Amino acid sequence: MRIRFRENGPYVVEFPPGTKVRLGGEEIPLPKGNLALCRCGGSHKKPFCDGTHKTLGFQAEAGEIQIEVP
Ligand code: FES
C-alpha cells in the first residue's frame, strides 16, 4: 500500500485490487483503486478531497509513504 502526498493537494491512498474500504459501516466504491483524502482542511466532503484545495491556494510539498503489509 502507498500513501502519496500530492503537491498542493490531497493524500492519495492506493489500495491493492479487491480491497474493501468502509466509512461509517458503508462500503466505499473504489473505481480507481485509490482514495483522495483532504489535507487542506477545506473540503465540503471530508474526509474526502473535493478539489477545494485549488481555490484555497493550499500549498504543501509532495511525498509518499510505502507500507508493506505482512
Ligand atoms: S486537499 Fe483537496 S479539498 Fe482539501
Short mmCIF file of N, CA and C and ligand atoms in Angstrom, two decimals:
data_model
loop_
_atom_site.label_atom_id
_atom_site.label_comp_id
_atom_site.label_asym_id
_atom_site.label_seq_id
_atom_site.Cartn_x
_atom_site.Cartn_y
_atom_site.Cartn_z
N MET A 1 0.86 -1.17 0.00
CA MET A 1 0.00 0.00 0.00
C MET A 1 0.90 1.23 0.00
N ARG A 2 0.42 2.28 -0.64
CA ARG A 2 1.20 3.50 -0.70
C ARG A 2 0.29 4.69 -0.42
N ILE A 3 0.83 5.66 0.31
CA ILE A 3 0.12 6.92 0.53
C ILE A 3 0.98 8.01 -0.09
N ARG A 4 0.41 8.69 -1.06
CA ARG A 4 1.14 9.79 -1.70
C ARG A 4 0.59 11.11 -1.18
N PHE A 5 1.48 12.08 -1.07
CA PHE A 5 1.08 13.45 -0.73
C PHE A 5 1.23 14.24 -2.01
N ARG A 6 0.12 14.59 -2.60
CA ARG A 6 0.19 15.35 -3.84
C ARG A 6 0.65 16.77 -3.56
N GLU A 7 1.49 17.28 -4.43
CA GLU A 7 1.95 18.66 -4.26
C GLU A 7 0.73 19.59 -4.26
N ASN A 8 0.59 20.36 -3.20
CA ASN A 8 -0.51 21.33 -3.05
C ASN A 8 -1.88 20.66 -3.10
N GLY A 9 -1.93 19.37 -2.74
CA GLY A 9 -3.20 18.65 -2.83
C GLY A 9 -3.38 17.60 -1.75
N PRO A 10 -4.24 16.62 -2.03
CA PRO A 10 -4.65 15.66 -1.00
C PRO A 10 -3.65 14.54 -0.73
N TYR A 11 -3.97 13.76 0.29
CA TYR A 11 -3.32 12.47 0.50
C TYR A 11 -4.04 11.50 -0.44
N VAL A 12 -3.30 10.71 -1.15
CA VAL A 12 -3.92 9.69 -2.01
C VAL A 12 -3.46 8.33 -1.52
N VAL A 13 -4.42 7.55 -1.05
CA VAL A 13 -4.13 6.21 -0.55
C VAL A 13 -4.43 5.22 -1.66
N GLU A 14 -3.42 4.44 -2.01
CA GLU A 14 -3.58 3.45 -3.08
C GLU A 14 -3.73 2.06 -2.46
N PHE A 15 -4.72 1.34 -2.91
CA PHE A 15 -5.01 0.02 -2.36
C PHE A 15 -4.77 -1.07 -3.40
N PRO A 16 -4.43 -2.26 -2.91
CA PRO A 16 -4.34 -3.38 -3.84
C PRO A 16 -5.73 -3.71 -4.39
N PRO A 17 -5.79 -4.27 -5.58
CA PRO A 17 -7.08 -4.64 -6.16
C PRO A 17 -7.89 -5.52 -5.20
N GLY A 18 -9.18 -5.27 -5.12
CA GLY A 18 -10.06 -6.09 -4.29
C GLY A 18 -10.18 -5.63 -2.86
N THR A 19 -9.42 -4.57 -2.48
CA THR A 19 -9.50 -4.07 -1.10
C THR A 19 -10.88 -3.44 -0.87
N LYS A 20 -11.46 -3.75 0.29
CA LYS A 20 -12.75 -3.14 0.63
C LYS A 20 -12.51 -2.06 1.69
N VAL A 21 -13.12 -0.91 1.48
CA VAL A 21 -12.97 0.22 2.41
C VAL A 21 -14.35 0.60 2.90
N ARG A 22 -14.47 0.77 4.21
CA ARG A 22 -15.76 1.15 4.78
C ARG A 22 -15.62 2.45 5.57
N LEU A 23 -16.65 3.28 5.51
CA LEU A 23 -16.71 4.51 6.30
C LEU A 23 -18.08 4.56 6.94
N GLY A 24 -18.15 4.56 8.27
CA GLY A 24 -19.43 4.56 8.97
C GLY A 24 -20.27 3.34 8.63
N GLY A 25 -19.63 2.23 8.36
CA GLY A 25 -20.35 0.99 8.06
C GLY A 25 -20.70 0.83 6.60
N GLU A 26 -20.49 1.88 5.80
CA GLU A 26 -20.83 1.79 4.36
C GLU A 26 -19.58 1.55 3.53
N GLU A 27 -19.71 0.62 2.61
CA GLU A 27 -18.59 0.35 1.74
C GLU A 27 -18.43 1.46 0.72
N ILE A 28 -17.19 1.88 0.52
CA ILE A 28 -16.89 2.96 -0.43
C ILE A 28 -16.40 2.35 -1.73
N PRO A 29 -17.08 2.64 -2.84
CA PRO A 29 -16.59 2.12 -4.12
C PRO A 29 -15.26 2.75 -4.50
N LEU A 30 -14.33 1.96 -4.96
CA LEU A 30 -13.01 2.47 -5.35
C LEU A 30 -12.76 2.16 -6.82
N PRO A 31 -13.38 2.90 -7.72
CA PRO A 31 -13.23 2.59 -9.14
C PRO A 31 -11.79 2.69 -9.63
N LYS A 32 -10.98 3.54 -8.99
CA LYS A 32 -9.59 3.70 -9.42
C LYS A 32 -8.62 2.95 -8.51
N GLY A 33 -9.13 2.33 -7.45
CA GLY A 33 -8.24 1.65 -6.52
C GLY A 33 -7.50 2.59 -5.60
N ASN A 34 -7.98 3.83 -5.51
CA ASN A 34 -7.37 4.75 -4.58
C ASN A 34 -8.41 5.70 -3.99
N LEU A 35 -7.97 6.39 -2.97
CA LEU A 35 -8.87 7.27 -2.22
C LEU A 35 -8.13 8.58 -1.98
N ALA A 36 -8.73 9.72 -2.31
CA ALA A 36 -8.10 11.02 -2.08
C ALA A 36 -8.69 11.64 -0.82
N LEU A 37 -7.85 11.86 0.16
CA LEU A 37 -8.29 12.42 1.45
C LEU A 37 -7.80 13.85 1.60
N CYS A 38 -8.69 14.71 2.12
CA CYS A 38 -8.39 16.13 2.25
C CYS A 38 -7.20 16.37 3.18
N ARG A 39 -6.30 17.19 2.72
CA ARG A 39 -5.14 17.58 3.52
C ARG A 39 -5.18 19.07 3.83
N CYS A 40 -6.02 19.82 3.11
CA CYS A 40 -6.04 21.27 3.27
C CYS A 40 -7.02 21.74 4.35
N GLY A 41 -7.99 20.88 4.70
CA GLY A 41 -8.99 21.24 5.71
C GLY A 41 -10.20 21.95 5.13
N GLY A 42 -10.22 22.21 3.82
CA GLY A 42 -11.31 22.99 3.24
C GLY A 42 -12.39 22.21 2.53
N SER A 43 -12.25 20.90 2.43
CA SER A 43 -13.21 20.10 1.68
C SER A 43 -14.61 20.18 2.29
N HIS A 44 -15.61 20.17 1.44
CA HIS A 44 -17.01 20.12 1.90
C HIS A 44 -17.49 18.68 1.97
N LYS A 45 -16.62 17.76 1.63
CA LYS A 45 -16.97 16.32 1.66
C LYS A 45 -15.95 15.56 2.50
N LYS A 46 -15.49 16.14 3.60
CA LYS A 46 -14.49 15.48 4.44
C LYS A 46 -14.98 14.10 4.85
N PRO A 47 -14.13 13.14 4.92
CA PRO A 47 -12.68 13.24 4.84
C PRO A 47 -12.13 13.23 3.42
N PHE A 48 -12.99 13.29 2.42
CA PHE A 48 -12.53 13.17 1.04
C PHE A 48 -12.17 14.54 0.46
N CYS A 49 -11.26 14.53 -0.47
CA CYS A 49 -10.90 15.74 -1.20
C CYS A 49 -11.99 16.03 -2.24
N ASP A 50 -12.43 17.28 -2.31
CA ASP A 50 -13.42 17.65 -3.33
C ASP A 50 -12.86 18.71 -4.29
N GLY A 51 -11.57 18.94 -4.23
CA GLY A 51 -10.93 19.89 -5.14
C GLY A 51 -10.85 21.30 -4.59
N THR A 52 -11.42 21.55 -3.41
CA THR A 52 -11.42 22.90 -2.84
C THR A 52 -10.00 23.43 -2.62
N HIS A 53 -9.04 22.54 -2.42
CA HIS A 53 -7.65 22.98 -2.18
C HIS A 53 -7.16 23.90 -3.29
N LYS A 54 -7.68 23.69 -4.51
CA LYS A 54 -7.24 24.53 -5.64
C LYS A 54 -7.69 25.97 -5.47
N THR A 55 -8.89 26.18 -4.96
CA THR A 55 -9.39 27.55 -4.81
C THR A 55 -8.84 28.22 -3.56
N LEU A 56 -8.36 27.42 -2.60
CA LEU A 56 -7.80 27.98 -1.37
C LEU A 56 -6.34 28.39 -1.53
N GLY A 57 -5.72 27.92 -2.59
CA GLY A 57 -4.29 28.19 -2.76
C GLY A 57 -3.45 27.38 -1.78
N PHE A 58 -3.95 26.23 -1.39
CA PHE A 58 -3.25 25.37 -0.45
C PHE A 58 -1.87 25.00 -0.99
N GLN A 59 -0.87 25.08 -0.11
CA GLN A 59 0.48 24.74 -0.54
C GLN A 59 1.09 23.72 0.41
N ALA A 60 1.63 22.67 -0.16
CA ALA A 60 2.32 21.64 0.63
C ALA A 60 3.20 20.85 -0.32
N GLU A 61 4.25 20.30 0.25
CA GLU A 61 5.18 19.52 -0.56
C GLU A 61 4.61 18.15 -0.91
N ALA A 62 5.13 17.60 -1.99
CA ALA A 62 4.77 16.24 -2.39
C ALA A 62 5.63 15.24 -1.63
N GLY A 63 5.16 14.03 -1.54
CA GLY A 63 5.92 12.96 -0.89
C GLY A 63 5.13 11.68 -0.93
N GLU A 64 5.67 10.66 -0.30
CA GLU A 64 4.94 9.40 -0.24
C GLU A 64 5.46 8.50 0.88
N ILE A 65 4.59 7.62 1.31
CA ILE A 65 4.93 6.61 2.31
C ILE A 65 4.58 5.26 1.70
N GLN A 66 5.52 4.34 1.76
CA GLN A 66 5.27 2.96 1.31
C GLN A 66 4.98 2.12 2.54
N ILE A 67 3.92 1.34 2.49
CA ILE A 67 3.56 0.48 3.61
C ILE A 67 3.50 -0.96 3.12
N GLU A 68 4.26 -1.80 3.77
CA GLU A 68 4.22 -3.23 3.40
C GLU A 68 3.46 -3.97 4.47
N VAL A 69 2.38 -4.61 4.06
CA VAL A 69 1.55 -5.37 4.98
C VAL A 69 1.98 -6.84 4.90
N PRO A 70 2.33 -7.44 6.05
CA PRO A 70 2.80 -8.84 6.00
C PRO A 70 1.70 -9.81 5.57
S1 FES B 1 -6.96 18.56 -0.17
FE1 FES B 1 -8.45 18.66 -1.70
S2 FES B 1 -10.11 19.67 -0.76
FE2 FES B 1 -8.60 19.55 0.80
#
